[in-house]
Amino acid sequence: MDALEVLLPKLQIEKAVYTRVEGHSPWGIDLKAYPHTKFGIVIQGCCYIDLKDGSLPVKLERGFCYLLPRGNAFRVRSSADGTTDKFEDLLVNLQGRVLRCGQDGDQTIVLGGQFVFALERYPLALDLLPPLICFQVTDSELVALQATLSLMEQEIRSQTLGTQAMLNSLADIFFVQTLRAYLSGSSDRQTGWAGLLSDERLGKALRCMHQQIGKPWTIAALAAQSGMSRSVFTQQFKQKLSIAPMAYLKLIRMNLAKELLQQSSALGIAQIAVKVGYESEVAFNKAFKREIGTPPAAWRAKNSDR
């Protein structure tokens, strides 16, 4: 099981929507939060992106992609300290799928948009990824990404038999392409979630957590899977992922519990408790309320799909 196989079973992509932004410096766009995954590819020129959280803007050049797994609000602009306009205000300049903005300086072209999931929000599995991911793709990956978007555009224009089915499949392909490019990038293989999976010994423990999430794992059992002592395993796991192994296990269990509560009305609370590794409904109720802030039954009533 590789990195994508760990993550992708949780994803249900309905469609991908995108816009070709042609900005002539100075230009800048302010985009609000959206409960789906946002993406972008720099085709020409360069720009800067940040989450408006005080962190330094990241410079993106041709061949760079960005992903916002949880759809955070962000800014993209021609300079690190440039002004921005709200995306909604710029829509008066939209012609088809092309949005032109800025003045008369150097041109930057960005293909940006969002993956819309079948549920009303991004899948909870994406909580395991950073809020903003920036990475460079190879020339061949860039060509492949553009080709998939081109096929999607053709389908949108044709509106013929099977168009929606084709668009759904192409959205799946495009998302896999972007995630694969990120996870296989050399700069991300040493640390983070992808780096942990690429480590043969630590990756084995991580796969055990995901594949057998209901098993009563202990630090000793996970360390044994990795062939390490408990202290070395804990230290190296935390060094890679910035979270302790048992805290990570609790996180993915709570994420799975929320998905089951949201999507599976046929499953009772006790059944879900067993599936996510708790011996009793009482223990699960306590853990869920402690981590999420509300009992599972109340959370289900508020968040279940209808």
Short mmCIF file of N, CA and C in Angstrom, two decimals, residues 28-180:
data_model
loop_
_atom_site.label_atom_id
_atom_site.label_comp_id
_atom_site.label_asym_id
_atom_site.label_seq_id
_atom_site.Cartn_x
_atom_site.Cartn_y
_atom_site.Cartn_z
N GLY A 28 -3.43 41.06 -8.06
CA GLY A 28 -3.57 40.23 -6.86
C GLY A 28 -5.02 39.83 -6.66
N ILE A 29 -5.21 38.62 -6.19
CA ILE A 29 -6.57 38.08 -5.98
C ILE A 29 -6.68 37.53 -4.57
N ASP A 30 -7.75 37.89 -3.90
CA ASP A 30 -8.06 37.43 -2.55
C ASP A 30 -9.22 36.44 -2.66
N LEU A 31 -8.99 35.20 -2.24
CA LEU A 31 -10.01 34.15 -2.37
C LEU A 31 -10.45 33.67 -1.00
N LYS A 32 -11.75 33.61 -0.80
CA LYS A 32 -12.29 33.24 0.50
C LYS A 32 -12.25 31.73 0.71
N ALA A 33 -12.48 31.32 1.94
CA ALA A 33 -12.47 29.89 2.29
C ALA A 33 -13.61 29.17 1.59
N TYR A 34 -13.38 27.90 1.29
CA TYR A 34 -14.36 27.08 0.58
C TYR A 34 -14.17 25.65 1.07
N PRO A 35 -15.24 24.92 1.41
CA PRO A 35 -15.07 23.61 2.07
C PRO A 35 -14.69 22.46 1.13
N HIS A 36 -13.91 22.77 0.11
CA HIS A 36 -13.40 21.76 -0.82
C HIS A 36 -11.93 22.08 -1.09
N THR A 37 -11.25 21.20 -1.80
CA THR A 37 -9.82 21.38 -2.04
C THR A 37 -9.56 22.32 -3.22
N LYS A 38 -8.70 23.30 -2.99
CA LYS A 38 -8.34 24.26 -4.04
C LYS A 38 -6.99 23.87 -4.64
N PHE A 39 -6.79 24.23 -5.90
CA PHE A 39 -5.53 23.90 -6.56
C PHE A 39 -5.14 25.00 -7.53
N GLY A 40 -3.90 24.98 -7.96
CA GLY A 40 -3.44 25.93 -8.96
C GLY A 40 -2.14 25.44 -9.58
N ILE A 41 -1.92 25.80 -10.84
CA ILE A 41 -0.71 25.46 -11.58
C ILE A 41 -0.22 26.72 -12.28
N VAL A 42 1.04 27.08 -12.08
CA VAL A 42 1.61 28.24 -12.75
C VAL A 42 2.13 27.80 -14.12
N ILE A 43 1.52 28.33 -15.16
CA ILE A 43 1.88 27.96 -16.54
C ILE A 43 2.93 28.90 -17.10
N GLN A 44 2.88 30.16 -16.67
CA GLN A 44 3.82 31.16 -17.19
C GLN A 44 4.08 32.21 -16.11
N GLY A 45 5.31 32.73 -16.05
CA GLY A 45 5.64 33.80 -15.12
C GLY A 45 5.80 33.30 -13.70
N CYS A 46 5.53 34.18 -12.73
CA CYS A 46 5.65 33.80 -11.32
C CYS A 46 4.65 34.61 -10.49
N CYS A 47 4.39 34.14 -9.28
CA CYS A 47 3.47 34.83 -8.37
C CYS A 47 3.79 34.40 -6.95
N TYR A 48 3.09 34.98 -5.98
CA TYR A 48 3.28 34.67 -4.57
C TYR A 48 1.95 34.25 -3.97
N ILE A 49 2.02 33.29 -3.06
CA ILE A 49 0.80 32.78 -2.42
C ILE A 49 1.00 32.75 -0.91
N ASP A 50 -0.06 33.07 -0.16
CA ASP A 50 -0.02 32.95 1.30
C ASP A 50 -1.42 32.75 1.83
N LEU A 51 -1.50 32.30 3.08
CA LEU A 51 -2.78 31.98 3.71
C LEU A 51 -3.36 33.13 4.54
N LYS A 52 -2.73 34.28 4.48
CA LYS A 52 -3.19 35.43 5.26
C LYS A 52 -3.16 35.15 6.76
N ASP A 53 -2.21 34.31 7.19
CA ASP A 53 -2.10 33.97 8.60
C ASP A 53 -0.81 34.47 9.23
N GLY A 54 -0.13 35.37 8.54
CA GLY A 54 1.12 35.91 9.06
C GLY A 54 2.35 35.18 8.55
N SER A 55 2.17 34.02 7.92
CA SER A 55 3.32 33.29 7.38
C SER A 55 3.83 34.00 6.13
N LEU A 56 5.10 33.78 5.81
CA LEU A 56 5.71 34.45 4.65
C LEU A 56 5.12 33.91 3.35
N PRO A 57 4.88 34.79 2.38
CA PRO A 57 4.39 34.33 1.08
C PRO A 57 5.39 33.39 0.41
N VAL A 58 4.90 32.45 -0.35
CA VAL A 58 5.73 31.49 -1.07
C VAL A 58 5.76 31.88 -2.54
N LYS A 59 6.96 31.94 -3.11
CA LYS A 59 7.09 32.29 -4.52
C LYS A 59 6.87 31.05 -5.38
N LEU A 60 6.01 31.19 -6.37
CA LEU A 60 5.71 30.10 -7.29
C LEU A 60 6.12 30.51 -8.70
N GLU A 61 6.90 29.69 -9.37
CA GLU A 61 7.32 29.96 -10.74
C GLU A 61 6.69 28.93 -11.66
N ARG A 62 6.99 29.05 -12.96
CA ARG A 62 6.43 28.11 -13.94
C ARG A 62 6.73 26.67 -13.51
N GLY A 63 5.69 25.82 -13.58
CA GLY A 63 5.86 24.43 -13.20
C GLY A 63 5.58 24.15 -11.74
N PHE A 64 5.23 25.20 -10.97
CA PHE A 64 4.88 25.00 -9.56
C PHE A 64 3.36 24.83 -9.43
N CYS A 65 2.98 23.97 -8.51
CA CYS A 65 1.57 23.76 -8.18
C CYS A 65 1.33 24.11 -6.72
N TYR A 66 0.09 24.41 -6.41
CA TYR A 66 -0.29 24.55 -5.01
C TYR A 66 -1.58 23.80 -4.77
N LEU A 67 -1.72 23.27 -3.57
CA LEU A 67 -2.94 22.61 -3.12
C LEU A 67 -3.31 23.16 -1.76
N LEU A 68 -4.58 23.45 -1.57
CA LEU A 68 -5.12 23.80 -0.26
C LEU A 68 -6.14 22.72 0.07
N PRO A 69 -5.70 21.61 0.70
CA PRO A 69 -6.57 20.45 0.91
C PRO A 69 -7.89 20.76 1.58
N ARG A 70 -7.89 21.74 2.51
CA ARG A 70 -9.11 22.04 3.26
C ARG A 70 -9.76 23.35 2.83
N GLY A 71 -9.32 23.89 1.70
CA GLY A 71 -9.96 25.06 1.13
C GLY A 71 -9.81 26.34 1.92
N ASN A 72 -8.67 26.54 2.60
CA ASN A 72 -8.45 27.77 3.36
C ASN A 72 -8.51 29.00 2.47
N ALA A 73 -8.85 30.13 3.07
CA ALA A 73 -8.76 31.41 2.37
C ALA A 73 -7.29 31.69 2.05
N PHE A 74 -7.03 32.33 0.90
CA PHE A 74 -5.65 32.62 0.55
C PHE A 74 -5.57 33.78 -0.43
N ARG A 75 -4.33 34.26 -0.64
CA ARG A 75 -4.06 35.32 -1.61
C ARG A 75 -3.03 34.83 -2.61
N VAL A 76 -3.19 35.24 -3.86
CA VAL A 76 -2.18 35.01 -4.88
C VAL A 76 -1.99 36.34 -5.61
N ARG A 77 -0.72 36.75 -5.80
CA ARG A 77 -0.47 38.08 -6.34
C ARG A 77 0.90 38.15 -7.01
N SER A 78 1.12 39.23 -7.72
CA SER A 78 2.34 39.36 -8.51
C SER A 78 3.56 39.70 -7.67
N SER A 79 3.37 40.25 -6.50
CA SER A 79 4.49 40.56 -5.61
C SER A 79 4.13 40.16 -4.18
N ALA A 80 5.14 39.94 -3.35
CA ALA A 80 4.91 39.42 -2.01
C ALA A 80 4.11 40.36 -1.13
N ASP A 81 4.17 41.65 -1.40
CA ASP A 81 3.45 42.63 -0.56
C ASP A 81 2.44 43.43 -1.37
N GLY A 82 2.03 42.92 -2.52
CA GLY A 82 1.10 43.64 -3.37
C GLY A 82 -0.32 43.66 -2.84
N THR A 83 -1.12 44.56 -3.36
CA THR A 83 -2.53 44.64 -2.97
C THR A 83 -3.33 43.59 -3.75
N THR A 84 -4.52 43.31 -3.26
CA THR A 84 -5.37 42.29 -3.89
C THR A 84 -6.79 42.81 -4.05
N ASP A 85 -7.49 42.21 -4.99
CA ASP A 85 -8.92 42.43 -5.18
C ASP A 85 -9.66 41.14 -4.86
N LYS A 86 -10.87 41.25 -4.34
CA LYS A 86 -11.66 40.06 -4.08
C LYS A 86 -12.00 39.36 -5.38
N PHE A 87 -11.90 38.04 -5.36
CA PHE A 87 -12.17 37.24 -6.56
C PHE A 87 -13.57 37.54 -7.11
N GLU A 88 -14.54 37.68 -6.20
CA GLU A 88 -15.91 37.93 -6.64
C GLU A 88 -16.03 39.24 -7.40
N ASP A 89 -15.24 40.24 -7.00
CA ASP A 89 -15.29 41.55 -7.67
C ASP A 89 -14.67 41.49 -9.06
N LEU A 90 -13.77 40.53 -9.28
CA LEU A 90 -13.08 40.43 -10.57
C LEU A 90 -13.87 39.62 -11.60
N LEU A 91 -14.94 38.99 -11.16
CA LEU A 91 -15.70 38.13 -12.07
C LEU A 91 -16.33 38.90 -13.23
N VAL A 92 -16.43 40.23 -13.12
CA VAL A 92 -16.95 41.02 -14.25
C VAL A 92 -16.00 40.93 -15.44
N ASN A 93 -14.73 40.54 -15.20
CA ASN A 93 -13.75 40.41 -16.26
C ASN A 93 -13.68 39.00 -16.83
N LEU A 94 -14.50 38.09 -16.29
CA LEU A 94 -14.44 36.69 -16.71
C LEU A 94 -15.05 36.51 -18.09
N GLN A 95 -14.29 35.90 -18.99
CA GLN A 95 -14.76 35.57 -20.34
C GLN A 95 -14.59 34.08 -20.54
N GLY A 96 -15.71 33.35 -20.49
CA GLY A 96 -15.62 31.90 -20.53
C GLY A 96 -14.92 31.41 -19.27
N ARG A 97 -13.76 30.76 -19.44
CA ARG A 97 -12.98 30.31 -18.30
C ARG A 97 -11.72 31.14 -18.10
N VAL A 98 -11.62 32.27 -18.77
CA VAL A 98 -10.43 33.12 -18.69
C VAL A 98 -10.75 34.38 -17.88
N LEU A 99 -9.94 34.64 -16.87
CA LEU A 99 -10.08 35.83 -16.04
C LEU A 99 -8.83 36.69 -16.21
N ARG A 100 -8.99 37.88 -16.76
CA ARG A 100 -7.85 38.79 -16.96
C ARG A 100 -7.91 39.89 -15.90
N CYS A 101 -6.75 40.19 -15.32
CA CYS A 101 -6.70 41.21 -14.28
C CYS A 101 -5.33 41.88 -14.26
N GLY A 102 -5.21 42.96 -13.50
CA GLY A 102 -3.95 43.68 -13.38
C GLY A 102 -3.85 44.86 -14.32
N GLN A 103 -2.61 45.24 -14.61
CA GLN A 103 -2.40 46.43 -15.45
C GLN A 103 -1.59 46.08 -16.70
N ASP A 104 -0.38 46.61 -16.87
CA ASP A 104 0.31 46.40 -18.14
C ASP A 104 1.73 45.86 -17.96
N GLY A 105 2.00 45.21 -16.82
CA GLY A 105 3.33 44.67 -16.57
C GLY A 105 3.48 43.25 -17.07
N ASP A 106 4.47 42.54 -16.52
CA ASP A 106 4.74 41.16 -16.94
C ASP A 106 3.54 40.26 -16.69
N GLN A 107 3.37 39.30 -17.59
CA GLN A 107 2.21 38.41 -17.51
C GLN A 107 2.52 37.12 -16.75
N THR A 108 1.56 36.73 -15.93
CA THR A 108 1.59 35.43 -15.26
C THR A 108 0.29 34.71 -15.57
N ILE A 109 0.40 33.43 -15.87
CA ILE A 109 -0.79 32.63 -16.16
C ILE A 109 -0.89 31.50 -15.14
N VAL A 110 -2.02 31.42 -14.46
CA VAL A 110 -2.26 30.39 -13.45
C VAL A 110 -3.58 29.69 -13.78
N LEU A 111 -3.55 28.37 -13.83
CA LEU A 111 -4.79 27.60 -13.91
C LEU A 111 -5.17 27.25 -12.48
N GLY A 112 -6.25 27.84 -11.99
CA GLY A 112 -6.65 27.63 -10.60
C GLY A 112 -8.10 27.24 -10.48
N GLY A 113 -8.41 26.50 -9.43
CA GLY A 113 -9.80 26.10 -9.24
C GLY A 113 -9.97 25.28 -7.98
N GLN A 114 -10.98 24.41 -7.98
CA GLN A 114 -11.24 23.56 -6.82
C GLN A 114 -11.79 22.22 -7.24
N PHE A 115 -11.47 21.22 -6.42
CA PHE A 115 -12.08 19.90 -6.55
C PHE A 115 -13.33 19.91 -5.68
N VAL A 116 -14.45 19.59 -6.26
CA VAL A 116 -15.71 19.54 -5.51
C VAL A 116 -16.00 18.08 -5.19
N PHE A 117 -16.16 17.79 -3.91
CA PHE A 117 -16.37 16.42 -3.48
C PHE A 117 -17.86 16.09 -3.38
N ALA A 118 -18.14 14.80 -3.37
CA ALA A 118 -19.54 14.36 -3.35
C ALA A 118 -20.25 14.81 -2.09
N LEU A 119 -19.52 14.89 -0.99
CA LEU A 119 -20.11 15.38 0.25
C LEU A 119 -20.10 16.90 0.25
N GLU A 120 -20.62 17.50 1.28
CA GLU A 120 -20.72 18.96 1.34
C GLU A 120 -19.40 19.62 1.72
N ARG A 121 -18.36 18.86 1.98
CA ARG A 121 -17.08 19.40 2.39
C ARG A 121 -15.98 18.46 1.95
N TYR A 122 -14.74 18.90 2.14
CA TYR A 122 -13.61 18.04 1.81
C TYR A 122 -13.62 16.80 2.71
N PRO A 123 -13.11 15.66 2.24
CA PRO A 123 -13.07 14.46 3.07
C PRO A 123 -12.16 14.66 4.28
N LEU A 124 -12.54 14.10 5.40
CA LEU A 124 -11.79 14.30 6.63
C LEU A 124 -10.38 13.72 6.54
N ALA A 125 -10.14 12.79 5.61
CA ALA A 125 -8.79 12.25 5.44
C ALA A 125 -7.79 13.33 5.09
N LEU A 126 -8.26 14.42 4.46
CA LEU A 126 -7.35 15.49 4.06
C LEU A 126 -6.89 16.34 5.24
N ASP A 127 -7.45 16.10 6.44
CA ASP A 127 -6.94 16.75 7.64
C ASP A 127 -5.50 16.31 7.93
N LEU A 128 -5.08 15.20 7.31
CA LEU A 128 -3.73 14.69 7.54
C LEU A 128 -2.68 15.45 6.74
N LEU A 129 -3.10 16.30 5.82
CA LEU A 129 -2.17 17.06 4.99
C LEU A 129 -2.05 18.50 5.49
N PRO A 130 -0.95 19.19 5.17
CA PRO A 130 -0.79 20.59 5.57
C PRO A 130 -1.86 21.48 4.93
N PRO A 131 -2.13 22.67 5.50
CA PRO A 131 -3.17 23.55 4.94
C PRO A 131 -2.79 24.12 3.57
N LEU A 132 -1.50 24.28 3.30
CA LEU A 132 -1.03 24.77 2.01
C LEU A 132 0.17 23.93 1.58
N ILE A 133 0.07 23.35 0.39
CA ILE A 133 1.15 22.54 -0.17
C ILE A 133 1.61 23.19 -1.46
N CYS A 134 2.90 23.50 -1.55
CA CYS A 134 3.48 24.05 -2.77
C CYS A 134 4.59 23.11 -3.24
N PHE A 135 4.60 22.79 -4.50
CA PHE A 135 5.59 21.85 -5.01
C PHE A 135 5.78 22.07 -6.51
N GLN A 136 6.95 21.67 -6.99
CA GLN A 136 7.27 21.82 -8.41
C GLN A 136 7.04 20.49 -9.12
N VAL A 137 6.43 20.55 -10.28
CA VAL A 137 6.22 19.35 -11.08
C VAL A 137 7.25 19.31 -12.21
N THR A 138 7.50 18.13 -12.71
CA THR A 138 8.39 17.99 -13.84
C THR A 138 7.68 18.46 -15.11
N ASP A 139 8.44 18.64 -16.18
CA ASP A 139 7.83 19.06 -17.44
C ASP A 139 6.80 18.05 -17.91
N SER A 140 7.10 16.76 -17.75
CA SER A 140 6.15 15.74 -18.20
C SER A 140 4.88 15.74 -17.35
N GLU A 141 5.03 15.99 -16.04
CA GLU A 141 3.85 16.07 -15.18
C GLU A 141 3.01 17.29 -15.52
N LEU A 142 3.67 18.41 -15.84
CA LEU A 142 2.94 19.62 -16.22
C LEU A 142 2.15 19.40 -17.50
N VAL A 143 2.77 18.74 -18.48
CA VAL A 143 2.07 18.43 -19.74
C VAL A 143 0.86 17.53 -19.47
N ALA A 144 1.04 16.52 -18.60
CA ALA A 144 -0.06 15.61 -18.29
C ALA A 144 -1.21 16.32 -17.60
N LEU A 145 -0.89 17.21 -16.65
CA LEU A 145 -1.92 17.97 -15.95
C LEU A 145 -2.70 18.87 -16.92
N GLN A 146 -1.97 19.56 -17.79
CA GLN A 146 -2.63 20.42 -18.77
C GLN A 146 -3.48 19.61 -19.73
N ALA A 147 -3.01 18.42 -20.10
CA ALA A 147 -3.77 17.57 -21.02
C ALA A 147 -5.09 17.14 -20.40
N THR A 148 -5.06 16.80 -19.10
CA THR A 148 -6.30 16.39 -18.42
C THR A 148 -7.28 17.55 -18.35
N LEU A 149 -6.79 18.74 -18.02
CA LEU A 149 -7.66 19.92 -18.00
C LEU A 149 -8.22 20.21 -19.38
N SER A 150 -7.41 20.01 -20.41
CA SER A 150 -7.88 20.23 -21.79
C SER A 150 -9.01 19.26 -22.14
N LEU A 151 -8.87 18.01 -21.73
CA LEU A 151 -9.92 17.02 -21.97
C LEU A 151 -11.21 17.42 -21.24
N MET A 152 -11.06 17.92 -20.03
CA MET A 152 -12.23 18.37 -19.27
C MET A 152 -12.92 19.52 -19.99
N GLU A 153 -12.13 20.45 -20.52
CA GLU A 153 -12.70 21.59 -21.22
C GLU A 153 -13.44 21.14 -22.47
N GLN A 154 -12.89 20.16 -23.19
CA GLN A 154 -13.55 19.63 -24.37
C GLN A 154 -14.89 18.99 -24.03
N GLU A 155 -14.92 18.26 -22.92
CA GLU A 155 -16.16 17.62 -22.50
C GLU A 155 -17.22 18.66 -22.12
N ILE A 156 -16.78 19.73 -21.45
CA ILE A 156 -17.71 20.79 -21.05
C ILE A 156 -18.31 21.45 -22.29
N ARG A 157 -17.47 21.65 -23.30
CA ARG A 157 -17.95 22.30 -24.53
C ARG A 157 -18.88 21.38 -25.32
N SER A 158 -18.58 20.09 -25.33
CA SER A 158 -19.34 19.17 -26.19
C SER A 158 -20.73 18.86 -25.62
N GLN A 159 -20.80 18.65 -24.28
CA GLN A 159 -22.08 18.31 -23.64
C GLN A 159 -22.83 17.23 -24.41
N THR A 160 -22.15 16.12 -24.64
CA THR A 160 -22.73 15.02 -25.39
C THR A 160 -22.99 13.84 -24.47
N LEU A 161 -23.34 12.70 -25.05
CA LEU A 161 -23.66 11.51 -24.29
C LEU A 161 -22.50 11.12 -23.37
N GLY A 162 -22.78 10.98 -22.09
CA GLY A 162 -21.76 10.55 -21.13
C GLY A 162 -20.84 11.65 -20.64
N THR A 163 -21.17 12.91 -20.93
CA THR A 163 -20.29 14.02 -20.54
C THR A 163 -20.04 14.07 -19.05
N GLN A 164 -21.10 13.97 -18.23
CA GLN A 164 -20.92 14.08 -16.80
C GLN A 164 -20.07 12.94 -16.24
N ALA A 165 -20.30 11.73 -16.76
CA ALA A 165 -19.50 10.59 -16.31
C ALA A 165 -18.03 10.80 -16.66
N MET A 166 -17.76 11.33 -17.85
CA MET A 166 -16.38 11.61 -18.26
C MET A 166 -15.75 12.67 -17.36
N LEU A 167 -16.51 13.73 -17.06
CA LEU A 167 -15.98 14.80 -16.22
C LEU A 167 -15.65 14.29 -14.82
N ASN A 168 -16.52 13.44 -14.28
CA ASN A 168 -16.26 12.89 -12.95
C ASN A 168 -14.98 12.06 -12.95
N SER A 169 -14.80 11.24 -13.99
CA SER A 169 -13.62 10.40 -14.08
C SER A 169 -12.36 11.24 -14.27
N LEU A 170 -12.44 12.26 -15.10
CA LEU A 170 -11.29 13.13 -15.34
C LEU A 170 -10.91 13.91 -14.08
N ALA A 171 -11.92 14.30 -13.30
CA ALA A 171 -11.63 14.99 -12.03
C ALA A 171 -10.86 14.07 -11.09
N ASP A 172 -11.26 12.79 -11.04
CA ASP A 172 -10.53 11.82 -10.23
C ASP A 172 -9.08 11.71 -10.70
N ILE A 173 -8.90 11.60 -12.02
CA ILE A 173 -7.55 11.47 -12.59
C ILE A 173 -6.70 12.69 -12.27
N PHE A 174 -7.29 13.88 -12.43
CA PHE A 174 -6.53 15.11 -12.20
C PHE A 174 -6.10 15.21 -10.74
N PHE A 175 -6.98 14.83 -9.83
CA PHE A 175 -6.64 14.89 -8.41
C PHE A 175 -5.52 13.92 -8.08
N VAL A 176 -5.59 12.70 -8.62
CA VAL A 176 -4.53 11.72 -8.41
C VAL A 176 -3.21 12.24 -8.98
N GLN A 177 -3.27 12.86 -10.16
CA GLN A 177 -2.05 13.41 -10.76
C GLN A 177 -1.38 14.43 -9.86
N THR A 178 -2.18 15.34 -9.29
CA THR A 178 -1.60 16.39 -8.45
C THR A 178 -1.05 15.81 -7.14
N LEU A 179 -1.80 14.91 -6.51
CA LEU A 179 -1.33 14.30 -5.27
C LEU A 179 -0.08 13.46 -5.52
N ARG A 180 -0.06 12.74 -6.63
CA ARG A 180 1.11 11.91 -6.93
C ARG A 180 2.35 12.78 -7.16
#
